[in-house]
Coordinates of C-alpha atoms in Angstrom, one line a residue:
Chain A
X1 CA -33.6 -107.3 -212.4
X2 CA -31.7 -109.4 -209.8
X3 CA -33.9 -111.2 -207.3
X4 CA -33.4 -110.3 -203.6
X5 CA -32.0 -113.4 -201.9
X6 CA -32.2 -114.2 -198.1
X7 CA -28.4 -113.9 -197.8
X8 CA -28.5 -110.5 -199.5
X9 CA -30.9 -109.3 -196.7
X10 CA -28.7 -111.0 -194.1
X11 CA -25.6 -109.2 -195.3
X12 CA -27.5 -105.8 -195.3
X13 CA -29.0 -106.3 -191.9
X14 CA -25.8 -107.4 -190.2
X15 CA -23.9 -104.6 -191.9
X16 CA -26.5 -102.1 -190.5
X17 CA -26.3 -103.5 -187.0
X18 CA -22.5 -103.5 -187.1
X19 CA -22.7 -99.9 -188.4
X20 CA -24.8 -98.7 -185.5
X21 CA -22.7 -100.5 -182.9
X22 CA -19.5 -99.0 -184.3
X23 CA -21.1 -95.5 -184.4
X24 CA -22.2 -95.9 -180.8
X25 CA -18.7 -96.9 -179.8
X26 CA -17.0 -94.0 -181.7
X27 CA -19.4 -91.3 -180.4
X28 CA -18.4 -91.7 -176.7
X29 CA -17.3 -88.4 -175.0
X30 CA -16.1 -87.3 -171.6
X31 CA -18.2 -84.1 -171.7
X32 CA -20.9 -84.6 -169.0
X33 CA -24.3 -85.5 -170.5
X34 CA -26.1 -83.1 -168.2
X35 CA -23.9 -80.1 -169.0
X36 CA -26.0 -77.1 -169.9
X37 CA -24.2 -74.3 -171.7
X38 CA -25.2 -70.9 -170.3
X39 CA -26.3 -68.1 -172.7
X40 CA -23.4 -65.9 -173.6
X41 CA -23.7 -62.2 -174.3
X42 CA -21.7 -62.3 -177.6
X43 CA -21.3 -58.5 -177.9
X44 CA -20.4 -58.2 -174.3
X45 CA -17.7 -60.9 -174.5
X46 CA -16.2 -60.2 -177.9
X47 CA -17.1 -56.5 -178.3
X48 CA -19.7 -55.1 -180.7
X49 CA -17.1 -53.7 -183.1
X50 CA -15.3 -57.0 -183.5
X51 CA -18.5 -59.0 -183.9
X52 CA -19.7 -56.6 -186.6
X53 CA -16.4 -56.8 -188.4
X54 CA -16.2 -60.6 -188.2
X55 CA -19.8 -60.9 -189.4
X56 CA -19.1 -58.7 -192.4
X57 CA -15.9 -60.6 -193.2
X58 CA -17.6 -64.0 -192.9
X59 CA -20.6 -63.0 -194.9
X60 CA -18.5 -62.6 -198.0
X61 CA -16.9 -65.9 -197.5
X62 CA -20.3 -67.6 -197.0
X63 CA -21.6 -66.2 -200.4
X64 CA -18.3 -67.1 -202.0
X65 CA -18.5 -70.7 -200.6
X66 CA -22.1 -71.1 -201.7
X67 CA -21.3 -69.9 -205.3
X68 CA -18.3 -72.2 -205.4
X69 CA -20.4 -75.2 -204.4
X70 CA -23.0 -74.3 -207.1
X71 CA -20.3 -73.9 -209.7
X72 CA -18.7 -77.2 -208.7
X73 CA -21.9 -79.1 -208.8
X74 CA -22.9 -77.6 -212.2
X75 CA -19.5 -78.4 -213.6
X76 CA -19.8 -82.0 -212.4
X77 CA -23.3 -82.3 -213.9
X78 CA -21.9 -81.3 -217.3
X79 CA -18.8 -83.5 -216.8
X80 CA -21.0 -86.5 -215.9
X81 CA -22.8 -86.0 -219.2
X82 CA -19.9 -85.2 -221.4
X83 CA -16.8 -86.3 -219.7
X84 CA -17.0 -89.8 -221.0
X85 CA -15.9 -88.5 -224.4
X86 CA -12.4 -87.9 -222.9
X87 CA -12.0 -91.7 -222.6
X88 CA -10.8 -91.7 -226.2
X89 CA -7.8 -89.7 -225.0
X90 CA -6.5 -92.8 -223.2
X91 CA -4.4 -95.8 -224.2
X92 CA -4.3 -97.0 -220.6
X93 CA -6.9 -99.8 -220.5
X94 CA -10.2 -99.6 -218.5
X95 CA -8.7 -98.9 -215.1
X96 CA -6.1 -96.4 -216.3
X97 CA -8.8 -94.7 -218.4
X98 CA -11.0 -94.5 -215.2
X99 CA -8.1 -92.9 -213.4
X100 CA -7.6 -90.4 -216.2
X101 CA -11.3 -89.5 -216.1
X102 CA -11.2 -89.1 -212.4
X103 CA -8.2 -86.8 -212.5
X104 CA -9.7 -84.7 -215.3
X105 CA -12.9 -84.4 -213.3
X106 CA -10.9 -82.9 -210.4
X107 CA -9.0 -80.7 -212.9
X108 CA -12.2 -79.2 -214.3
X109 CA -13.6 -78.7 -210.8
X110 CA -10.3 -77.0 -209.8
X111 CA -10.5 -74.7 -212.9
X112 CA -14.1 -73.8 -212.2
X113 CA -13.6 -73.0 -208.5
X114 CA -10.2 -71.2 -209.0
X115 CA -11.9 -67.8 -209.3
X116 CA -13.6 -68.4 -205.9
X117 CA -10.3 -69.4 -204.3
X118 CA -8.7 -66.2 -205.7
X119 CA -11.6 -64.1 -204.4
X120 CA -11.3 -65.6 -200.9
X121 CA -7.6 -64.9 -201.0
X122 CA -8.3 -61.3 -202.1
X123 CA -10.7 -60.9 -199.2
X124 CA -8.2 -62.3 -196.7
X125 CA -5.5 -60.0 -198.0
X126 CA -7.9 -57.0 -197.8
X127 CA -8.5 -57.9 -194.1
X128 CA -4.8 -58.3 -193.4
X129 CA -5.2 -62.1 -192.7
X130 CA -3.0 -63.3 -195.5
X131 CA 0.2 -62.1 -197.1
X132 CA 0.2 -64.9 -199.8
X133 CA 0.8 -63.7 -203.3
X134 CA -1.8 -64.6 -206.0
X135 CA 0.7 -66.4 -208.3
X136 CA 2.3 -68.3 -205.4
X137 CA -1.1 -69.4 -204.1
X138 CA -2.5 -70.5 -207.5
X139 CA 0.8 -72.4 -208.3
X140 CA 0.8 -74.0 -204.9
X141 CA -2.8 -75.0 -205.3
X142 CA -2.1 -76.4 -208.8
X143 CA 0.8 -78.5 -207.4
X144 CA -1.4 -79.6 -204.5
X145 CA -3.7 -80.9 -207.1
X146 CA -1.0 -83.5 -208.0
X147 CA -1.5 -85.0 -204.5
X148 CA -5.3 -85.2 -205.1
X149 CA -4.7 -86.8 -208.5
X150 CA -2.6 -89.5 -206.8
X151 CA -5.2 -90.0 -204.1
X152 CA -8.1 -90.3 -206.6
X153 CA -6.0 -92.6 -208.8
X154 CA -5.3 -95.0 -205.9
X155 CA -9.0 -94.9 -204.9
X156 CA -10.2 -95.7 -208.4
X157 CA -7.5 -98.3 -208.9
X158 CA -8.9 -100.1 -205.8
X159 CA -12.6 -99.6 -206.5
X160 CA -12.4 -100.4 -210.2
X161 CA -10.3 -103.5 -209.7
X162 CA -12.6 -104.8 -207.0
X163 CA -15.7 -104.0 -209.2
X164 CA -14.1 -105.9 -212.1
X165 CA -13.4 -108.9 -209.9
X166 CA -16.4 -109.0 -207.5
X167 CA -19.2 -107.4 -209.5
X168 CA -22.0 -105.5 -207.8
X169 CA -20.8 -106.5 -204.2
X170 CA -17.6 -104.6 -204.6
X171 CA -18.8 -101.9 -202.2
X172 CA -18.3 -104.0 -199.0
X173 CA -14.6 -104.7 -199.5
X174 CA -14.3 -101.4 -201.4
X175 CA -15.4 -99.4 -198.3
X176 CA -12.9 -101.4 -196.2
X177 CA -10.2 -100.8 -198.7
X178 CA -10.9 -97.0 -198.7
X179 CA -10.8 -97.1 -194.9
X180 CA -7.4 -98.8 -195.2
X181 CA -6.2 -96.2 -197.6
X182 CA -7.4 -93.5 -195.2
X183 CA -5.4 -95.1 -192.4
X184 CA -2.3 -95.1 -194.7
X185 CA -2.7 -91.4 -195.6
X186 CA -3.4 -90.3 -192.1
X187 CA -0.3 -92.2 -190.9
X188 CA 1.9 -90.8 -193.6
X189 CA 0.6 -87.2 -193.3
X190 CA 3.0 -85.9 -190.6
X191 CA 6.0 -87.3 -192.6
X192 CA 4.8 -85.6 -195.8
X193 CA 4.5 -82.1 -194.3
X194 CA 7.4 -79.7 -194.7
X195 CA 8.3 -76.7 -192.6
X196 CA 7.8 -78.4 -189.2
X197 CA 10.4 -77.6 -186.6
X198 CA 10.9 -78.9 -183.0
X199 CA 9.7 -76.3 -180.4
X200 CA 12.6 -74.0 -179.6
X201 CA 11.0 -72.0 -176.8
X202 CA 11.9 -73.8 -173.6
X203 CA 8.7 -72.6 -171.8
X204 CA 6.4 -74.0 -174.4
X205 CA 8.2 -77.3 -174.4
X206 CA 8.1 -77.5 -170.6
X207 CA 4.4 -76.7 -170.6
X208 CA 3.7 -79.2 -173.3
X209 CA 5.6 -82.0 -171.3
X210 CA 3.7 -81.1 -168.1
X211 CA 0.3 -81.1 -169.9
X212 CA 1.1 -84.3 -171.8
X213 CA 1.9 -86.0 -168.5
X214 CA -1.3 -84.8 -167.0
X215 CA -3.3 -86.3 -169.9
X216 CA -1.3 -89.5 -169.9
X217 CA 0.0 -88.9 -173.5
X218 CA 3.5 -90.1 -174.1
X219 CA 5.8 -90.1 -177.1
X220 CA 3.9 -87.5 -179.1
X221 CA 6.4 -84.8 -180.2
X222 CA 5.5 -81.1 -180.5
X223 CA 6.3 -79.3 -183.7
X224 CA 6.1 -75.7 -184.8
X225 CA 4.9 -74.9 -188.3
X226 CA 6.1 -71.7 -189.9
X227 CA 3.2 -70.0 -191.5
X228 CA 3.8 -66.4 -190.4
X229 CA 5.1 -65.4 -193.9
X230 CA 1.7 -66.2 -195.5
X231 CA -0.9 -65.6 -192.8
X232 CA -1.6 -63.9 -189.5
X233 CA -4.3 -66.3 -188.4
X234 CA -3.5 -68.7 -185.5
X235 CA -4.1 -72.4 -185.5
X236 CA -2.9 -75.7 -184.2
X237 CA -3.7 -79.4 -185.0
X238 CA -3.1 -82.9 -183.9
X239 CA -2.2 -85.5 -186.6
X240 CA -0.8 -88.9 -187.3
X241 CA -1.4 -92.4 -186.0
X242 CA 0.7 -94.5 -183.6
X243 CA 4.4 -93.6 -184.1
X244 CA 3.6 -90.8 -186.5
X245 CA 1.4 -88.8 -183.9
X246 CA 2.2 -85.1 -183.7
X247 CA 0.9 -81.9 -182.1
X248 CA 1.6 -78.9 -184.3
X249 CA 1.3 -75.3 -183.4
X250 CA 1.4 -72.5 -186.0
X251 CA 4.2 -70.0 -185.2
X252 CA 1.6 -67.3 -185.2
X253 CA 0.4 -68.6 -181.9
X254 CA 3.8 -67.7 -180.4
X255 CA 4.2 -64.2 -181.8
X256 CA 3.2 -62.5 -178.6
X257 CA -0.5 -61.9 -179.3
X258 CA -1.5 -64.8 -177.0
X259 CA -0.6 -65.1 -173.3
X260 CA 1.3 -68.1 -172.1
X261 CA -1.8 -69.5 -170.3
X262 CA -3.8 -69.2 -173.5
X263 CA -1.1 -71.1 -175.4
X264 CA -1.3 -73.7 -172.6
X265 CA -5.0 -74.1 -173.3
X266 CA -4.2 -74.7 -177.0
X267 CA -1.6 -77.3 -176.2
X268 CA -4.0 -79.0 -173.8
X269 CA -6.7 -79.0 -176.4
X270 CA -4.5 -80.6 -179.1
X271 CA -3.1 -83.1 -176.6
X272 CA -6.7 -84.0 -175.7
X273 CA -7.3 -84.9 -179.4
X274 CA -4.4 -87.4 -179.0
X275 CA -5.4 -88.6 -175.5
X276 CA -9.0 -89.3 -176.7
X277 CA -7.8 -90.9 -180.0
X278 CA -9.7 -88.5 -182.1
X279 CA -7.6 -89.1 -185.2
X280 CA -8.2 -92.8 -185.3
X281 CA -11.8 -92.2 -184.4
X282 CA -12.1 -89.8 -187.3
X283 CA -10.7 -92.5 -189.6
X284 CA -13.3 -94.9 -188.1
X285 CA -16.1 -92.4 -188.9
X286 CA -14.7 -92.1 -192.4
X287 CA -14.9 -95.9 -192.9
X288 CA -18.5 -95.9 -191.5
X289 CA -19.6 -93.2 -193.9
X290 CA -17.7 -94.9 -196.7
X291 CA -19.8 -98.1 -196.4
X292 CA -23.2 -96.6 -197.3
X293 CA -21.4 -94.2 -199.6
X294 CA -19.9 -97.0 -201.6
X295 CA -23.3 -98.8 -201.7
X296 CA -25.0 -95.6 -203.1
X297 CA -22.1 -95.3 -205.6
X298 CA -22.6 -98.8 -206.8
X299 CA -26.3 -98.3 -207.3
X300 CA -26.0 -94.9 -209.0
X301 CA -23.4 -96.0 -211.5
X302 CA -25.3 -99.1 -212.6
X303 CA -26.7 -97.2 -215.5
X304 CA -23.1 -96.7 -216.8
X305 CA -22.2 -100.4 -216.4
X306 CA -21.1 -100.0 -212.7
X307 CA -17.7 -99.0 -211.3
X308 CA -15.9 -101.6 -213.4
X309 CA -16.4 -99.3 -216.4
X310 CA -14.5 -96.1 -216.9
X311 CA -17.6 -94.5 -218.3
X312 CA -19.1 -94.6 -214.8
X313 CA -16.3 -92.5 -213.3
X314 CA -17.6 -89.0 -214.3
X315 CA -21.0 -89.9 -212.8
X316 CA -19.3 -91.3 -209.7
X317 CA -17.6 -88.0 -209.2
X318 CA -20.9 -86.2 -209.2
X319 CA -22.4 -88.8 -206.9
X320 CA -19.5 -88.4 -204.5
X321 CA -19.7 -84.6 -204.5
X322 CA -23.5 -84.8 -203.7
X323 CA -22.9 -87.4 -201.1
X324 CA -20.2 -85.3 -199.5
X325 CA -22.5 -82.3 -199.4
X326 CA -25.4 -84.3 -197.9
X327 CA -23.1 -86.0 -195.3
X328 CA -21.4 -82.7 -194.3
X329 CA -23.9 -81.8 -191.5
X330 CA -23.5 -85.2 -190.0
X331 CA -19.7 -85.1 -190.3
X332 CA -19.7 -81.7 -188.7
X333 CA -21.8 -83.0 -185.8
X334 CA -19.1 -85.6 -185.2
X335 CA -16.3 -83.1 -185.6
X336 CA -17.9 -80.6 -183.2
X337 CA -18.5 -83.3 -180.7
X338 CA -14.8 -84.2 -180.7
X339 CA -13.7 -80.6 -180.5
X340 CA -16.1 -80.0 -177.6
X341 CA -14.5 -83.0 -175.9
X342 CA -11.0 -81.6 -176.5
X343 CA -12.1 -78.2 -175.1
X344 CA -13.5 -79.9 -172.0
X345 CA -10.5 -82.0 -171.4
X346 CA -8.3 -79.0 -171.9
X347 CA -10.3 -77.2 -169.2
X348 CA -9.9 -80.3 -166.9
X349 CA -6.2 -80.2 -167.5
X350 CA -5.4 -76.5 -167.2
X351 CA -8.3 -75.7 -164.8
X352 CA -8.1 -72.2 -166.3
X353 CA -11.4 -71.1 -167.8
X354 CA -10.3 -67.5 -167.8
X355 CA -7.4 -68.3 -170.1
X356 CA -9.8 -70.4 -172.3
X357 CA -12.2 -67.4 -172.6
X358 CA -9.3 -65.1 -173.4
X359 CA -8.0 -67.5 -176.1
X360 CA -11.4 -67.7 -177.8
X361 CA -11.8 -63.9 -177.7
X362 CA -8.3 -63.5 -179.2
X363 CA -9.0 -66.2 -181.9
X364 CA -12.1 -64.2 -183.0
X365 CA -9.9 -61.1 -183.3
X366 CA -6.9 -62.7 -185.1
X367 CA -9.0 -64.9 -187.5
X368 CA -12.0 -62.6 -187.8
X369 CA -14.2 -65.7 -186.9
X370 CA -17.9 -64.8 -186.4
X371 CA -18.5 -65.9 -182.7
X372 CA -22.1 -66.8 -183.4
X373 CA -22.6 -67.6 -187.1
X374 CA -26.0 -68.3 -188.7
X375 CA -27.5 -71.7 -188.2
X376 CA -27.1 -72.8 -191.8
X377 CA -23.4 -71.9 -191.7
X378 CA -23.0 -73.9 -188.4
X379 CA -24.7 -76.8 -190.1
X380 CA -22.7 -76.9 -193.3
X381 CA -19.3 -75.3 -192.3
X382 CA -19.1 -75.7 -188.5
X383 CA -16.4 -78.2 -187.8
X384 CA -15.8 -76.6 -184.4
X385 CA -18.3 -75.4 -181.8
X386 CA -18.9 -71.6 -182.3
X387 CA -16.6 -69.4 -180.3
X388 CA -19.6 -68.3 -178.3
X389 CA -20.3 -71.9 -177.4
X390 CA -16.7 -72.5 -176.5
X391 CA -16.8 -69.5 -174.1
X392 CA -20.0 -70.9 -172.8
X393 CA -18.3 -74.2 -172.1
X394 CA -15.5 -72.5 -170.2
X395 CA -18.2 -70.8 -168.1
X396 CA -20.1 -74.1 -167.6
X397 CA -16.8 -75.7 -166.5
X398 CA -16.2 -73.0 -163.9
X399 CA -19.8 -73.4 -162.7
X400 CA -19.5 -77.2 -162.7
X401 CA -16.3 -77.0 -160.5
X402 CA -17.7 -74.3 -158.1
X403 CA -15.4 -71.4 -158.8
X404 CA -12.0 -73.2 -159.2
X405 CA -11.1 -70.6 -161.8
X406 CA -7.8 -68.7 -161.0
X407 CA -8.6 -65.3 -159.6
X408 CA -5.9 -63.4 -161.6
X409 CA -6.0 -62.9 -165.3
X410 CA -2.7 -62.7 -167.1
X411 CA -2.0 -59.3 -168.8
X412 CA -2.2 -59.6 -172.6
X413 CA 1.1 -58.9 -174.3
X414 CA 1.2 -55.6 -176.2
Chain B
X1 CA -5.5 -72.5 -244.2
X2 CA -5.7 -75.4 -246.6
X3 CA -2.1 -74.9 -247.6
X4 CA -1.1 -75.0 -244.0
X5 CA -3.0 -78.3 -243.5
X6 CA -1.3 -79.7 -246.6
X7 CA 2.1 -78.7 -245.2
X8 CA 1.3 -80.3 -241.9
X9 CA 0.1 -83.5 -243.6
X10 CA 3.3 -83.6 -245.6
X11 CA 5.4 -83.0 -242.5
X12 CA 3.6 -85.7 -240.6
X13 CA 4.0 -88.1 -243.5
X14 CA 7.8 -87.3 -243.5
X15 CA 8.4 -88.2 -239.9
X16 CA 5.7 -90.7 -238.9
X17 CA 7.0 -94.2 -238.8
X18 CA 9.9 -96.2 -237.3
X19 CA 13.1 -94.3 -236.3
X20 CA 16.2 -96.0 -235.1
X21 CA 18.9 -96.4 -237.8
X22 CA 18.6 -100.1 -237.5
X23 CA 19.3 -99.9 -233.8
X24 CA 17.6 -102.7 -231.7
X25 CA 15.8 -100.0 -229.8
X26 CA 13.7 -97.8 -232.2
X27 CA 11.0 -95.3 -231.7
X28 CA 7.7 -95.4 -233.6
X29 CA 5.8 -92.2 -234.2
X30 CA 2.2 -91.6 -235.2
X31 CA 1.1 -88.6 -237.3
X32 CA -1.4 -87.1 -234.9
X33 CA -0.3 -83.6 -233.8
X34 CA -3.6 -82.6 -232.2
X35 CA -3.4 -82.1 -228.4
X36 CA -6.6 -81.4 -226.4
X37 CA -6.0 -78.4 -224.3
X38 CA -7.4 -79.8 -221.0
X39 CA -4.9 -82.7 -221.2
X40 CA -2.1 -80.3 -222.1
X41 CA -2.8 -78.0 -219.2
X42 CA -2.7 -80.7 -216.5
X43 CA -0.1 -83.0 -218.2
X44 CA 2.6 -82.7 -215.6
X45 CA 0.2 -83.7 -212.9
X46 CA -1.5 -86.4 -214.9
X47 CA 1.7 -88.4 -214.9
X48 CA 2.0 -88.4 -211.1
X49 CA 0.5 -91.9 -210.8
X50 CA 2.9 -93.2 -213.5
X51 CA 5.9 -91.6 -211.7
X52 CA 4.9 -93.3 -208.5
X53 CA 4.4 -96.6 -210.3
X54 CA 7.7 -96.3 -212.1
X55 CA 9.5 -95.5 -208.8
X56 CA 8.0 -98.7 -207.3
X57 CA 8.9 -100.7 -210.4
X58 CA 12.5 -99.3 -210.3
X59 CA 12.9 -101.0 -206.9
X60 CA 12.5 -104.4 -208.7
X61 CA 14.5 -103.3 -211.7
X62 CA 17.7 -102.9 -209.6
X63 CA 18.0 -106.5 -208.5
X64 CA 16.7 -107.7 -211.9
X65 CA 19.5 -105.9 -213.7
X66 CA 22.1 -107.2 -211.3
X67 CA 20.8 -110.7 -212.0
X68 CA 20.8 -110.1 -215.7
X69 CA 24.4 -108.8 -215.5
X70 CA 25.6 -111.9 -213.7
X71 CA 23.8 -114.3 -216.1
X72 CA 25.0 -112.4 -219.1
X73 CA 28.5 -112.4 -217.8
X74 CA 28.3 -116.2 -217.5
X75 CA 26.3 -117.1 -220.6
X76 CA 26.7 -114.1 -222.9
X77 CA 23.0 -113.5 -223.1
X78 CA 20.2 -112.0 -220.9
X79 CA 17.5 -114.5 -220.1
X80 CA 14.3 -113.9 -222.1
X81 CA 12.1 -113.4 -218.9
X82 CA 14.5 -110.8 -217.5
X83 CA 14.8 -109.1 -220.8
X84 CA 11.0 -108.9 -221.2
X85 CA 10.7 -107.5 -217.7
X86 CA 13.4 -104.8 -218.2
X87 CA 12.1 -104.0 -221.7
X88 CA 8.6 -103.4 -220.3
X89 CA 10.0 -101.0 -217.7
X90 CA 12.0 -99.0 -220.3
X91 CA 9.0 -99.0 -222.7
X92 CA 6.6 -97.7 -220.0
X93 CA 9.1 -95.0 -219.1
X94 CA 9.3 -94.0 -222.8
X95 CA 5.5 -93.9 -223.1
X96 CA 5.2 -91.7 -220.0
X97 CA 8.0 -89.5 -221.2
X98 CA 6.4 -89.1 -224.6
X99 CA 3.1 -88.1 -223.0
X100 CA 4.8 -85.7 -220.6
X101 CA 6.7 -84.0 -223.3
X102 CA 3.7 -83.9 -225.6
X103 CA 5.4 -86.1 -228.2
X104 CA 2.4 -88.5 -227.8
X105 CA -1.2 -87.6 -227.6
X106 CA -3.1 -90.2 -225.5
X107 CA -2.7 -91.1 -221.8
X108 CA -0.3 -94.0 -221.5
X109 CA -0.8 -97.3 -219.9
X110 CA 1.1 -98.7 -217.0
X111 CA 2.4 -102.1 -218.2
X112 CA 4.6 -101.1 -221.2
X113 CA 3.1 -103.5 -223.7
X114 CA 4.5 -103.2 -227.2
X115 CA 1.9 -101.6 -229.5
X116 CA -0.1 -100.2 -226.7
X117 CA 0.9 -96.5 -227.4
X118 CA 1.1 -94.6 -230.6
X119 CA 4.6 -93.4 -229.8
X120 CA 6.1 -96.7 -229.2
X121 CA 9.5 -98.2 -228.4
X122 CA 10.3 -101.4 -230.3
X123 CA 12.9 -103.5 -228.5
X124 CA 14.6 -106.4 -230.3
X125 CA 14.6 -109.8 -228.5
X126 CA 17.7 -110.7 -226.5
X127 CA 20.8 -111.4 -228.5
X128 CA 24.3 -112.6 -227.7
X129 CA 26.5 -109.9 -226.0
X130 CA 30.3 -109.9 -225.7
X131 CA 31.2 -110.7 -222.1
X132 CA 33.8 -108.0 -221.9
X133 CA 31.2 -105.4 -223.0
X134 CA 28.9 -106.7 -220.3
X135 CA 31.6 -106.6 -217.6
X136 CA 32.5 -103.0 -218.4
X137 CA 29.0 -101.8 -219.1
X138 CA 28.9 -99.4 -216.2
X139 CA 32.0 -97.6 -217.4
X140 CA 31.1 -97.8 -221.0
X141 CA 27.7 -96.2 -220.4
X142 CA 29.2 -93.1 -218.7
X143 CA 29.9 -91.0 -221.9
X144 CA 26.4 -91.9 -223.2
X145 CA 24.9 -90.7 -219.9
X146 CA 26.7 -87.4 -220.4
X147 CA 25.0 -86.9 -223.8
X148 CA 21.8 -88.2 -222.4
X149 CA 21.8 -85.5 -219.7
X150 CA 22.1 -83.0 -222.5
X151 CA 19.1 -84.7 -224.3
X152 CA 17.2 -84.6 -221.0
X153 CA 17.7 -80.8 -220.8
X154 CA 16.7 -80.5 -224.5
X155 CA 13.5 -82.6 -223.8
X156 CA 12.7 -80.3 -220.9
X157 CA 13.0 -77.2 -223.1
X158 CA 11.0 -78.9 -225.8
X159 CA 8.3 -79.9 -223.3
X160 CA 8.0 -76.3 -221.9
X161 CA 7.8 -74.7 -225.4
X162 CA 5.4 -77.4 -226.6
X163 CA 3.2 -77.0 -223.5
X164 CA 2.9 -73.2 -224.2
X165 CA 2.3 -73.8 -228.0
X166 CA -0.2 -76.6 -227.5
X167 CA -2.1 -74.7 -224.8
X168 CA -2.7 -71.9 -227.3
X169 CA -3.2 -73.8 -230.6
X170 CA -4.3 -77.2 -229.4
X171 CA -1.6 -78.7 -231.7
X172 CA 2.0 -79.9 -231.2
X173 CA 4.4 -78.2 -233.6
X174 CA 5.9 -80.9 -235.8
X175 CA 9.4 -79.7 -235.4
X176 CA 9.2 -79.8 -231.6
X177 CA 7.6 -83.2 -231.7
X178 CA 10.5 -84.6 -233.8
X179 CA 13.1 -83.0 -231.5
X180 CA 11.3 -84.4 -228.5
X181 CA 11.1 -87.8 -230.2
X182 CA 14.9 -87.8 -230.9
X183 CA 15.6 -86.9 -227.3
X184 CA 13.3 -89.7 -226.2
X185 CA 14.9 -92.2 -228.5
X186 CA 18.4 -91.4 -227.2
X187 CA 17.3 -91.6 -223.6
X188 CA 15.6 -95.0 -224.2
X189 CA 18.6 -96.3 -226.1
X190 CA 21.0 -95.2 -223.3
X191 CA 18.8 -96.8 -220.5
X192 CA 18.4 -99.9 -222.7
X193 CA 22.2 -100.1 -223.1
X194 CA 22.7 -99.6 -219.3
X195 CA 20.1 -102.3 -218.5
X196 CA 21.7 -104.8 -220.9
X197 CA 18.7 -104.8 -223.3
X198 CA 21.2 -104.4 -226.2
X199 CA 25.0 -104.3 -226.7
X200 CA 24.6 -101.6 -229.4
X201 CA 25.8 -98.2 -228.3
X202 CA 23.1 -95.4 -228.4
X203 CA 22.8 -93.4 -231.6
X204 CA 23.4 -89.7 -230.7
X205 CA 22.1 -88.3 -234.0
X206 CA 19.2 -86.0 -233.4
X207 CA 17.9 -86.6 -237.0
X208 CA 14.8 -88.6 -237.6
X209 CA 15.4 -90.3 -240.9
X210 CA 12.6 -91.0 -243.4
X211 CA 10.5 -93.9 -242.4
X212 CA 11.4 -97.5 -243.1
X213 CA 9.0 -99.4 -245.3
X214 CA 7.5 -101.2 -242.4
X215 CA 5.7 -99.0 -239.9
X216 CA 5.9 -101.8 -237.2
X217 CA 8.4 -104.6 -237.2

């Protein structure tokens, strides 16, 4: 048993204070503190038939997700107990063997959860949301696993090397190193994606330039991602850091189902992510979560000789999966806060709550998203505010600005 | 069943050992033909870290081989340090290729140490090379590269067939293992020749001869 020394306590206390200060700094938002969201008549706004259809669609996915999580955790429990035996299949030394055990852990999880992925795809195809073929999807998933293998190998290389050199205190530089790896991956992400094209529709590009100027965002290119051959769902995202920053629209947003003003709201929302530095802030949050996560990991794996030993890797995988599940509600709170801020800033830029309401209604229809999901689903799966809350925010914005909403509503394309 | 095992053992005994016709770059085979299915199924993905590592390493190999070429042109010999560096690269690539094509069973290391993998590549220490051969190495290696591309295709076919067979049976068919090893040996000898590790031209024979008395030099 190692005696607790004063400097141990000092390191822990100062780390805790720094953690809280950093979290405080990252949590800032432009959404007014006193903003009260009005109650929304969900069936009135979205239509009873759509709400019922979306609820039925989502219910299957909830069950599927829960079963997949149970299967994954059960697999990792078995792997934590028996996976060590696979170390004899390695001639790669301790760190290389740790990397092999990490990759094999992901492989068995992938195999176990594959039926649930296929079931989700079957459900999407049944509801006309996906046109992806089963073989294509499974093969693509299998190849994507190669990227995950590389990521876990790099993470284990860093963690195990630090643990071998620094002993039980590896977790402090380890968390920082994992943060640095996250920065590298987020920076590289836009360059690694394929199928991104510059915007060809002049109107979209002009609107994007206008909204970017209004938000003070410069030098962030707009890209269109072709996904219409595999899905009918609509989406957009902001990615990258510094010179790699991008705003990406799925081409399904431009297929005529959304009005021009609704597309403008999407553009303003994604630009707001860049204007408010949500991507670097998300990396900052990852680093903040990584610090206590690494500490827990170092404590949990002590029984296997610590992270310096490859035998600890299967147990570490289980610990990471449990930690991830436990941290998910907190991570979702952070994510929802950023999304709400992007919605608010989009409203401030477009000053068009009618278009925002129309967008959220149409998103519910095109993605069959339940506008008001159950509380547990919000807690564990809600990375965005619910569509009902987003409509409520648009109404709150209109209320806040005393009826500055445009009086005309744009006719929806047929 | 027993007869089958006897045949397999006999086959293993016939091909396990050092294979290289006295060539300075020779391949060593072990007799283990078992291949755990989990490692077989994900084998092409498990080498992703190695491929990235080899790609980074190759960035250093390029200036190293240029330096080795200049020194060998002047002195008729590749310096020991450079030879060791280039040999480790070729050996690592051979280990990874052996794992990928199911010629070897365990997961390979990253540093290419001799004796660290059961399917090993032995590389003789640096020897004197004729300056004219060093000067014209790039042109001389071209015919070998042509044959090597055929061997690469062969290794790919062997790898795919072996992957299917090992996924079903949990074993590597001995014939496919030997064919894969022959392809691997030729590839290594060609790269070794190109990188000035030896002045001896690659041996194109696909035959793995009976083992030499010494399993390891």
